[in-house]
């Protein structure tokens, strides 16, 4: 079920939205401009935030509400905008989408679902690194090549994740030692070479090359095509 929080001043709008979305799998909660929006969001944990932009809402007030709503969260924000106010809406308000009122509840639901799909896709991109058959799941710390799980040590995983997260960037051996082993590690540069060699042996073959040696400097993950 989709959790929708609606920020509005008008009781009539609340009733209209509740009735219009009743046939969909949506749980509606409401807050007003005057109430603590951030606290309401923390309590309800909505999937999408819907603002009703009224005739008297200053842009600065709406902008501040959106900022508070998004603090620490990647929360999709949609607006209901009266047709008479379209010309006065500023790009700086940072809505992800908006719908002109009076609106059709079917179109509203379609737009909400589109925001949710986009948000889910972004979350998936942020939780995985994928490159030419190699997948690094940042949530489970699992690495696969063409669907086959690769067993890595902790240092090998951290090394791979660092390189893959900065594709094309060259890291010196000293930089890798500092970032993976820590500045107080007393081993030499050979430590990096040994771990890179072992890592390559586990994830690369004749058809897959991921880590490149930059002569006299260090290593980098292959550039994006």
Short mmCIF file of C-alpha atoms in Angstrom, two decimals:
data_model
loop_
_atom_site.label_atom_id
_atom_site.label_comp_id
_atom_site.label_asym_id
_atom_site.label_seq_id
_atom_site.Cartn_x
_atom_site.Cartn_y
_atom_site.Cartn_z
CA UNK A 1 0.00 0.00 0.00
CA UNK A 2 1.26 3.47 -0.92
CA UNK A 3 1.52 5.88 1.99
CA UNK A 4 0.62 9.40 0.85
CA UNK A 5 0.96 12.43 3.11
CA UNK A 6 -1.00 15.48 2.01
CA UNK A 7 -0.11 18.98 3.20
CA UNK A 8 -3.14 21.23 2.88
CA UNK A 9 -5.02 24.02 4.63
CA UNK A 10 -8.51 23.17 3.47
CA UNK A 11 -10.79 20.51 4.97
CA UNK A 12 -12.67 20.38 1.67
CA UNK A 13 -9.47 19.42 -0.14
CA UNK A 14 -8.82 16.64 2.37
CA UNK A 15 -12.27 15.19 1.82
CA UNK A 16 -11.97 15.48 -1.97
CA UNK A 17 -8.59 13.75 -2.06
CA UNK A 18 -9.67 11.00 0.31
CA UNK A 19 -12.75 10.25 -1.79
CA UNK A 20 -10.87 10.45 -5.09
CA UNK A 21 -8.17 8.01 -3.97
CA UNK A 22 -10.47 5.65 -2.06
CA UNK A 23 -10.55 3.09 -4.88
CA UNK A 24 -6.78 2.87 -5.03
CA UNK A 25 -4.43 1.10 -2.64
CA UNK A 26 -3.46 4.34 -0.91
CA UNK A 27 -3.31 5.23 2.77
CA UNK A 28 -3.77 9.00 3.12
CA UNK A 29 -2.56 11.03 6.07
CA UNK A 30 -2.84 14.78 6.42
CA UNK A 31 -0.89 17.66 7.89
CA UNK A 32 -1.29 21.42 7.67
CA UNK A 33 1.19 24.16 6.90
CA UNK A 34 1.06 25.19 10.54
CA UNK A 35 1.78 21.77 12.04
CA UNK A 36 5.23 20.27 12.37
CA UNK A 37 5.70 18.77 8.91
CA UNK A 38 9.01 17.12 9.75
CA UNK A 39 7.55 15.50 12.88
CA UNK A 40 4.48 14.33 10.96
CA UNK A 41 6.67 12.74 8.29
CA UNK A 42 8.80 11.01 10.91
CA UNK A 43 5.65 9.58 12.50
CA UNK A 44 3.83 8.54 9.31
CA UNK A 45 6.84 7.66 7.10
CA UNK A 46 5.08 8.46 3.80
CA UNK A 47 6.21 7.21 0.39
CA UNK A 48 5.16 10.44 -1.37
CA UNK A 49 4.45 13.96 -0.13
CA UNK A 50 1.67 15.93 -1.81
CA UNK A 51 1.47 19.71 -1.33
CA UNK A 52 -1.61 21.74 -2.08
CA UNK A 53 -0.32 25.11 -3.24
CA UNK A 54 -2.91 27.64 -2.12
CA UNK A 55 -3.56 31.16 -3.34
CA UNK A 56 -1.92 32.70 -0.28
CA UNK A 57 1.13 30.46 0.20
CA UNK A 58 4.34 32.50 -0.24
CA UNK A 59 7.07 30.75 -2.21
CA UNK A 60 9.43 31.10 0.75
CA UNK A 61 7.02 29.20 3.02
CA UNK A 62 6.61 26.34 0.55
CA UNK A 63 10.35 26.17 -0.09
CA UNK A 64 11.03 25.94 3.63
CA UNK A 65 8.43 23.20 4.06
CA UNK A 66 9.97 21.15 1.26
CA UNK A 67 13.43 21.60 2.75
CA UNK A 68 12.23 20.39 6.14
CA UNK A 69 10.35 17.48 4.59
CA UNK A 70 13.41 16.29 2.71
CA UNK A 71 15.90 16.60 5.56
CA UNK A 72 17.79 13.30 5.57
CA UNK A 73 15.34 11.71 3.13
CA UNK A 74 15.00 11.25 -0.62
CA UNK A 75 11.25 11.86 -0.45
CA UNK A 76 9.34 12.42 -3.72
CA UNK A 77 7.35 15.66 -3.57
CA UNK A 78 4.36 16.46 -5.76
CA UNK A 79 2.18 19.59 -5.86
CA UNK A 80 -1.43 20.39 -6.63
CA UNK A 81 -1.41 23.81 -8.27
CA UNK A 82 -4.47 25.93 -9.11
CA UNK A 83 -4.50 26.83 -12.79
CA UNK A 84 -4.57 30.53 -11.92
CA UNK A 85 -1.22 30.17 -10.14
CA UNK A 86 0.71 28.36 -12.88
CA UNK A 87 2.54 31.44 -14.10
CA UNK A 88 3.64 32.30 -10.57
CA UNK A 89 5.16 28.91 -9.73
CA UNK A 90 8.95 29.11 -9.61
CA UNK A 91 11.39 26.39 -10.64
CA UNK A 92 13.22 26.92 -7.36
CA UNK A 93 10.36 25.26 -5.46
CA UNK A 94 11.86 21.90 -6.46
CA UNK A 95 8.73 19.81 -6.85
CA UNK A 96 9.38 16.47 -8.54
CA UNK A 97 6.06 16.78 -10.36
CA UNK A 98 2.85 18.80 -10.20
CA UNK A 99 -0.75 18.49 -11.28
CA UNK A 100 -3.12 21.33 -12.14
CA UNK A 101 -6.30 21.44 -10.08
CA UNK A 102 -9.09 20.69 -10.60
CA UNK A 103 -7.53 17.32 -11.33
CA UNK A 104 -8.48 13.79 -12.31
CA UNK A 105 -7.77 11.25 -9.55
CA UNK A 106 -6.65 8.72 -12.18
CA UNK A 107 -3.97 11.07 -13.46
CA UNK A 108 -2.93 11.88 -9.90
CA UNK A 109 -2.45 8.19 -9.15
CA UNK A 110 -0.52 7.64 -12.38
CA UNK A 111 1.86 10.45 -11.49
CA UNK A 112 2.31 9.16 -7.93
CA UNK A 113 3.16 5.69 -9.25
CA UNK A 114 5.64 7.16 -11.73
CA UNK A 115 7.42 8.98 -8.89
CA UNK A 116 7.57 5.77 -6.87
CA UNK A 117 9.04 3.81 -9.79
CA UNK A 118 11.65 6.49 -10.38
CA UNK A 119 12.52 6.58 -6.68
CA UNK A 120 12.86 2.79 -6.55
CA UNK A 121 15.13 2.82 -9.60
CA UNK A 122 17.34 5.48 -8.02
CA UNK A 123 17.57 3.49 -4.78
CA UNK A 124 18.60 0.43 -6.76
CA UNK A 125 21.29 2.37 -8.59
CA UNK A 126 22.63 3.72 -5.31
CA UNK A 127 22.72 0.28 -3.68
CA UNK A 128 24.54 -1.52 -6.50
CA UNK A 129 27.54 -0.98 -8.73
CA UNK A 130 27.18 -2.78 -12.05
CA UNK A 131 29.76 -3.06 -14.83
CA UNK A 132 30.00 -5.57 -17.67
CA UNK A 133 28.75 -8.61 -15.78
CA UNK A 134 30.21 -7.54 -12.44
CA UNK A 135 27.75 -6.58 -9.70
CA UNK A 136 28.67 -5.20 -6.28
CA UNK A 137 25.71 -5.18 -3.89
CA UNK A 138 26.53 -2.44 -1.39
CA UNK A 139 23.82 -3.55 1.04
CA UNK A 140 24.76 -7.23 1.28
CA UNK A 141 28.46 -6.78 0.37
CA UNK A 142 27.98 -9.57 -2.18
CA UNK A 143 29.99 -9.59 -5.41
CA UNK A 144 28.94 -11.58 -8.46
CA UNK A 145 30.35 -12.03 -11.95
CA UNK A 146 27.78 -13.12 -14.52
CA UNK A 147 25.55 -14.13 -11.63
CA UNK A 148 28.17 -16.28 -9.90
CA UNK A 149 29.09 -15.32 -6.34
CA UNK A 150 32.73 -14.38 -5.81
CA UNK A 151 34.23 -14.93 -2.36
CA UNK A 152 36.37 -11.95 -1.39
CA UNK A 153 38.23 -11.06 1.76
CA UNK A 154 37.25 -7.85 3.55
CA UNK A 155 40.23 -5.93 2.15
CA UNK A 156 39.63 -7.26 -1.37
CA UNK A 157 36.00 -6.16 -1.20
CA UNK A 158 36.87 -2.69 0.11
CA UNK A 159 39.53 -2.30 -2.57
CA UNK A 160 37.14 -3.32 -5.34
CA UNK A 161 34.36 -1.09 -4.02
CA UNK A 162 36.65 1.95 -3.83
CA UNK A 163 37.98 1.50 -7.36
CA UNK A 164 34.58 0.67 -8.90
CA UNK A 165 32.91 3.62 -7.20
CA UNK A 166 35.40 5.97 -8.92
CA UNK A 167 35.52 4.56 -12.43
CA UNK A 168 38.37 5.91 -14.50
CA UNK A 169 40.08 7.61 -11.56
CA UNK A 170 43.70 6.63 -11.00
CA UNK A 171 44.69 5.80 -7.41
CA UNK A 172 48.32 5.69 -6.42
CA UNK A 173 49.44 2.77 -4.30
CA UNK A 174 50.01 5.19 -1.42
CA UNK A 175 46.44 6.50 -1.71
CA UNK A 176 45.04 2.97 -1.70
CA UNK A 177 47.13 2.06 1.33
CA UNK A 178 45.85 5.11 3.15
CA UNK A 179 42.17 4.58 2.27
CA UNK A 180 41.96 0.81 2.72
CA UNK A 181 44.62 -0.02 5.31
CA UNK A 182 44.83 3.31 7.12
CA UNK A 183 47.54 5.93 7.42
CA UNK A 184 49.23 4.08 10.29
CA UNK A 185 49.72 0.85 8.32
CA UNK A 186 53.41 0.00 8.10
CA UNK A 187 53.34 -2.42 5.17
CA UNK A 188 54.80 -1.38 1.83
CA UNK A 189 53.35 -0.80 -1.62
CA UNK A 190 53.64 -4.50 -2.36
CA UNK A 191 50.61 -5.06 -0.12
CA UNK A 192 48.46 -3.26 -2.67
CA UNK A 193 49.96 -5.15 -5.60
CA UNK A 194 49.36 -8.51 -3.92
CA UNK A 195 45.73 -7.71 -3.12
CA UNK A 196 45.06 -6.37 -6.63
CA UNK A 197 46.58 -9.51 -8.14
CA UNK A 198 44.42 -11.76 -5.95
CA UNK A 199 41.35 -9.67 -6.67
CA UNK A 200 41.91 -9.85 -10.41
CA UNK A 201 42.32 -13.60 -10.16
CA UNK A 202 38.87 -13.86 -8.62
CA UNK A 203 36.85 -11.47 -10.80
CA UNK A 204 38.65 -11.38 -14.16
CA UNK A 205 39.13 -13.87 -16.97
CA UNK A 206 39.88 -13.80 -20.69
CA UNK A 207 36.63 -11.95 -21.42
CA UNK A 208 36.39 -9.66 -18.37
CA UNK A 209 38.91 -7.00 -17.41
CA UNK A 210 37.94 -4.54 -14.69
CA UNK A 211 41.10 -3.19 -13.06
CA UNK A 212 43.83 -1.55 -15.11
CA UNK A 213 47.43 -0.94 -14.09
CA UNK A 214 48.66 2.60 -14.71
CA UNK A 215 52.39 2.19 -15.06
CA UNK A 216 54.54 3.81 -12.37
CA UNK A 217 51.44 5.25 -10.69
CA UNK A 218 48.86 2.74 -9.49
CA UNK A 219 45.48 1.35 -10.50
CA UNK A 220 42.09 2.35 -11.79
CA UNK A 221 38.77 0.70 -12.54
CA UNK A 222 37.93 0.67 -16.25
CA UNK A 223 36.33 3.81 -17.61
CA UNK A 224 32.67 3.88 -18.56
CA UNK A 225 32.09 3.00 -22.19
#
